[in-house]
Amino acid sequence: GESVGLHLPTLSVQEGDNSIINCAYSNSASDYFIWYKQESGKGPQFIIDIRSNMDKRQGQRVTVLLNKTVKHLSLQIAATQPGDSAVYFCAENNFGNEKLTFGTGTRLTIIP
Amino acid sequence: DSGVTQTPKHLITATGQRVTLRCSPRSGDLSVYWYQQSLDQGLQFLIQYYNGEERAKGNILERFSAQQFPDLHSELNLSSLELGDSALYFCASSVEVYRETQYFGPGTRLLVL
């Protein structure tokens, strides 16, 4: 069956450094991917998305990379700040499947 | 603020009871999704409605049901509650279906004692 997983459950990064959060997916038909950020006690917040016709997409301080060959997705956060501390989820979707499938999440901790 | 509202924010109840969670989607969004998030767990998709009709079902128990009303707000009904139903319940909405960004509400924290 389809699944979306994260390589690391926790990640600690020094403030100001860049962080990379990885995500693997198994469904080769997946064609839409989203990264969400969830702070403690809050709902998931949309960060950035990417469609399968792209390899890279940039936002403000964030970049998502998609490698369809190895079915891998990553979220890069530049110059991390204390406010970046949260759990990050990747989610995937494919045409004909109306639900997003979420990964288990990576907890990012920013060390002052 | 995503524009999705959920009430109540917190709910404490006893086993065997029934509760109703309410969600108002963002203005203009036709699709509503319900998710369950247990402690330190990922988001488990429960059910989706689009313009009043059920569109997709996930891991939703038979004790749970939902509906979407003509004004597009949605309710999730949880009955015969068990301790294991304690979790965060999120509602999300999107404009359409298929490859659409879902915007999440703040969630309802349910505690079953």
PDB file of N, CA, C and O in Angstrom, chain A residues 65-99:
ATOM      1  N   LEU A  65      12.749  20.124  -2.409  1.00  0.00           N
ATOM      2  CA  LEU A  65      13.371  19.394  -3.503  1.00  0.00           C
ATOM      3  C   LEU A  65      12.652  18.069  -3.684  1.00  0.00           C
ATOM      4  O   LEU A  65      12.341  17.392  -2.697  1.00  0.00           O
ATOM      5  N   LEU A  66      12.382  17.719  -4.919  1.00  0.00           N
ATOM      6  CA  LEU A  66      11.691  16.477  -5.232  1.00  0.00           C
ATOM      7  C   LEU A  66      12.556  15.643  -6.161  1.00  0.00           C
ATOM      8  O   LEU A  66      12.952  16.102  -7.233  1.00  0.00           O
ATOM      9  N   ASN A  67      12.831  14.426  -5.749  1.00  0.00           N
ATOM     10  CA  ASN A  67      13.578  13.484  -6.571  1.00  0.00           C
ATOM     11  C   ASN A  67      12.668  12.307  -6.865  1.00  0.00           C
ATOM     12  O   ASN A  67      12.492  11.407  -6.029  1.00  0.00           O
ATOM     13  N   LYS A  68      12.052  12.336  -8.032  1.00  0.00           N
ATOM     14  CA  LYS A  68      11.058  11.311  -8.365  1.00  0.00           C
ATOM     15  C   LYS A  68      11.713   9.966  -8.636  1.00  0.00           C
ATOM     16  O   LYS A  68      11.081   8.922  -8.481  1.00  0.00           O
ATOM     17  N   THR A  69      12.973   9.984  -9.030  1.00  0.00           N
ATOM     18  CA  THR A  69      13.663   8.728  -9.338  1.00  0.00           C
ATOM     19  C   THR A  69      13.755   7.837  -8.109  1.00  0.00           C
ATOM     20  O   THR A  69      13.526   6.631  -8.175  1.00  0.00           O
ATOM     21  N   VAL A  70      14.098   8.452  -6.981  1.00  0.00           N
ATOM     22  CA  VAL A  70      14.230   7.681  -5.738  1.00  0.00           C
ATOM     23  C   VAL A  70      13.058   7.921  -4.793  1.00  0.00           C
ATOM     24  O   VAL A  70      13.085   7.496  -3.640  1.00  0.00           O
ATOM     25  N   LYS A  71      12.048   8.626  -5.273  1.00  0.00           N
ATOM     26  CA  LYS A  71      10.846   8.909  -4.477  1.00  0.00           C
ATOM     27  C   LYS A  71      11.220   9.544  -3.142  1.00  0.00           C
ATOM     28  O   LYS A  71      10.907   9.027  -2.056  1.00  0.00           O
ATOM     29  N   HIS A  72      11.862  10.677  -3.242  1.00  0.00           N
ATOM     30  CA  HIS A  72      12.348  11.357  -2.049  1.00  0.00           C
ATOM     31  C   HIS A  72      12.035  12.849  -2.131  1.00  0.00           C
ATOM     32  O   HIS A  72      12.134  13.471  -3.191  1.00  0.00           O
ATOM     33  N   LEU A  73      11.677  13.374  -0.992  1.00  0.00           N
ATOM     34  CA  LEU A  73      11.294  14.779  -0.867  1.00  0.00           C
ATOM     35  C   LEU A  73      12.081  15.376   0.295  1.00  0.00           C
ATOM     36  O   LEU A  73      12.274  14.695   1.315  1.00  0.00           O
ATOM     37  N   SER A  74      12.522  16.604   0.164  1.00  0.00           N
ATOM     38  CA  SER A  74      13.200  17.234   1.289  1.00  0.00           C
ATOM     39  C   SER A  74      12.751  18.682   1.439  1.00  0.00           C
ATOM     40  O   SER A  74      12.343  19.333   0.474  1.00  0.00           O
ATOM     41  N   LEU A  75      12.835  19.133   2.664  1.00  0.00           N
ATOM     42  CA  LEU A  75      12.516  20.525   2.996  1.00  0.00           C
ATOM     43  C   LEU A  75      13.770  21.145   3.587  1.00  0.00           C
ATOM     44  O   LEU A  75      14.293  20.642   4.578  1.00  0.00           O
ATOM     45  N   GLN A  76      14.236  22.195   2.974  1.00  0.00           N
ATOM     46  CA  GLN A  76      15.395  22.912   3.476  1.00  0.00           C
ATOM     47  C   GLN A  76      14.935  24.234   4.067  1.00  0.00           C
ATOM     48  O   GLN A  76      14.200  24.981   3.417  1.00  0.00           O
ATOM     49  N   ILE A  77      15.370  24.499   5.289  1.00  0.00           N
ATOM     50  CA  ILE A  77      15.059  25.754   5.949  1.00  0.00           C
ATOM     51  C   ILE A  77      16.368  26.503   6.146  1.00  0.00           C
ATOM     52  O   ILE A  77      17.293  25.980   6.796  1.00  0.00           O
ATOM     53  N   ALA A  78      16.443  27.677   5.600  1.00  0.00           N
ATOM     54  CA  ALA A  78      17.678  28.460   5.693  1.00  0.00           C
ATOM     55  C   ALA A  78      17.678  29.331   6.939  1.00  0.00           C
ATOM     56  O   ALA A  78      16.632  29.819   7.386  1.00  0.00           O
ATOM     57  N   ALA A  79      18.873  29.503   7.513  1.00  0.00           N
ATOM     58  CA  ALA A  79      19.054  30.410   8.651  1.00  0.00           C
ATOM     59  C   ALA A  79      17.965  30.206   9.696  1.00  0.00           C
ATOM     60  O   ALA A  79      17.169  31.107   9.974  1.00  0.00           O
ATOM     61  N   THR A  80      17.947  29.015  10.278  1.00  0.00           N
ATOM     62  CA  THR A  80      16.864  28.667  11.200  1.00  0.00           C
ATOM     63  C   THR A  80      16.777  29.622  12.369  1.00  0.00           C
ATOM     64  O   THR A  80      17.779  30.159  12.854  1.00  0.00           O
ATOM     65  N   GLN A  81      15.542  29.801  12.805  1.00  0.00           N
ATOM     66  CA  GLN A  81      15.222  30.699  13.912  1.00  0.00           C
ATOM     67  C   GLN A  81      14.485  29.910  14.977  1.00  0.00           C
ATOM     68  O   GLN A  81      13.932  28.853  14.695  1.00  0.00           O
ATOM     69  N   PRO A  82      14.457  30.413  16.206  1.00  0.00           N
ATOM     70  CA  PRO A  82      13.735  29.696  17.280  1.00  0.00           C
ATOM     71  C   PRO A  82      12.290  29.378  16.891  1.00  0.00           C
ATOM     72  O   PRO A  82      11.761  28.328  17.266  1.00  0.00           O
ATOM     73  N   GLY A  83      11.660  30.239  16.130  1.00  0.00           N
ATOM     74  CA  GLY A  83      10.278  30.013  15.719  1.00  0.00           C
ATOM     75  C   GLY A  83      10.098  28.870  14.744  1.00  0.00           C
ATOM     76  O   GLY A  83       8.970  28.466  14.455  1.00  0.00           O
ATOM     77  N   ASP A  84      11.193  28.332  14.250  1.00  0.00           N
ATOM     78  CA  ASP A  84      11.114  27.187  13.342  1.00  0.00           C
ATOM     79  C   ASP A  84      10.962  25.873  14.104  1.00  0.00           C
ATOM     80  O   ASP A  84      10.702  24.830  13.493  1.00  0.00           O
ATOM     81  N   SER A  85      11.141  25.918  15.406  1.00  0.00           N
ATOM     82  CA  SER A  85      10.965  24.707  16.203  1.00  0.00           C
ATOM     83  C   SER A  85       9.524  24.231  16.099  1.00  0.00           C
ATOM     84  O   SER A  85       8.590  24.969  16.430  1.00  0.00           O
ATOM     85  N   ALA A  86       9.346  23.020  15.632  1.00  0.00           N
ATOM     86  CA  ALA A  86       8.008  22.478  15.398  1.00  0.00           C
ATOM     87  C   ALA A  86       8.158  21.050  14.885  1.00  0.00           C
ATOM     88  O   ALA A  86       9.273  20.558  14.697  1.00  0.00           O
ATOM     89  N   VAL A  87       7.022  20.420  14.645  1.00  0.00           N
ATOM     90  CA  VAL A  87       7.014  19.138  13.943  1.00  0.00           C
ATOM     91  C   VAL A  87       6.660  19.414  12.488  1.00  0.00           C
ATOM     92  O   VAL A  87       5.730  20.165  12.194  1.00  0.00           O
ATOM     93  N   TYR A  88       7.413  18.824  11.597  1.00  0.00           N
ATOM     94  CA  TYR A  88       7.212  19.027  10.169  1.00  0.00           C
ATOM     95  C   TYR A  88       6.705  17.732   9.550  1.00  0.00           C
ATOM     96  O   TYR A  88       7.288  16.659   9.745  1.00  0.00           O
ATOM     97  N   PHE A  89       5.610  17.854   8.806  1.00  0.00           N
ATOM     98  CA  PHE A  89       5.008  16.712   8.126  1.00  0.00           C
ATOM     99  C   PHE A  89       5.101  16.901   6.618  1.00  0.00           C
ATOM    100  O   PHE A  89       4.845  17.988   6.110  1.00  0.00           O
ATOM    101  N   CYS A  90       5.422  15.816   5.923  1.00  0.00           N
ATOM    102  CA  CYS A  90       5.226  15.823   4.492  1.00  0.00           C
ATOM    103  C   CYS A  90       3.920  15.084   4.202  1.00  0.00           C
ATOM    104  O   CYS A  90       3.486  14.244   4.987  1.00  0.00           O
ATOM    105  N   ALA A  91       3.304  15.426   3.114  1.00  0.00           N
ATOM    106  CA  ALA A  91       2.056  14.768   2.703  1.00  0.00           C
ATOM    107  C   ALA A  91       2.065  14.625   1.191  1.00  0.00           C
ATOM    108  O   ALA A  91       2.667  15.440   0.488  1.00  0.00           O
ATOM    109  N   GLU A  92       1.436  13.571   0.718  1.00  0.00           N
ATOM    110  CA  GLU A  92       1.413  13.349  -0.716  1.00  0.00           C
ATOM    111  C   GLU A  92       0.002  13.014  -1.187  1.00  0.00           C
ATOM    112  O   GLU A  92      -0.845  12.587  -0.424  1.00  0.00           O
ATOM    113  N   ASN A  93      -0.194  13.235  -2.450  1.00  0.00           N
ATOM    114  CA  ASN A  93      -1.506  13.054  -3.058  1.00  0.00           C
ATOM    115  C   ASN A  93      -1.264  12.639  -4.501  1.00  0.00           C
ATOM    116  O   ASN A  93      -0.237  12.952  -5.087  1.00  0.00           O
ATOM    117  N   ASN A  94      -2.215  11.918  -5.051  1.00  0.00           N
ATOM    118  CA  ASN A  94      -2.109  11.592  -6.467  1.00  0.00           C
ATOM    119  C   ASN A  94      -3.479  11.655  -7.108  1.00  0.00           C
ATOM    120  O   ASN A  94      -4.493  11.531  -6.434  1.00  0.00           O
ATOM    121  N   PHE A  95      -3.476  11.872  -8.390  1.00  0.00           N
ATOM    122  CA  PHE A  95      -4.724  12.046  -9.110  1.00  0.00           C
ATOM    123  C   PHE A  95      -5.603  10.827  -8.913  1.00  0.00           C
ATOM    124  O   PHE A  95      -5.176   9.694  -9.092  1.00  0.00           O
ATOM    125  N   GLY A  96      -6.832  11.058  -8.517  1.00  0.00           N
ATOM    126  CA  GLY A  96      -7.762   9.965  -8.265  1.00  0.00           C
ATOM    127  C   GLY A  96      -7.858   9.606  -6.803  1.00  0.00           C
ATOM    128  O   GLY A  96      -8.765   8.891  -6.399  1.00  0.00           O
ATOM    129  N   ASN A  97      -6.936  10.098  -5.995  1.00  0.00           N
ATOM    130  CA  ASN A  97      -6.972   9.860  -4.557  1.00  0.00           C
ATOM    131  C   ASN A  97      -7.229  11.196  -3.880  1.00  0.00           C
ATOM    132  O   ASN A  97      -6.366  12.067  -3.877  1.00  0.00           O
ATOM    133  N   GLU A  98      -8.395  11.330  -3.319  1.00  0.00           N
ATOM    134  CA  GLU A  98      -8.777  12.635  -2.823  1.00  0.00           C
ATOM    135  C   GLU A  98      -8.279  12.939  -1.424  1.00  0.00           C
ATOM    136  O   GLU A  98      -8.582  13.978  -0.877  1.00  0.00           O
ATOM    137  N   LYS A  99      -7.553  12.030  -0.840  1.00  0.00           N
ATOM    138  CA  LYS A  99      -7.056  12.328   0.494  1.00  0.00           C
ATOM    139  C   LYS A  99      -5.548  12.477   0.465  1.00  0.00           C
ATOM    140  O   LYS A  99      -4.861  11.871  -0.340  1.00  0.00           O
TER     141      LYS A  99
END
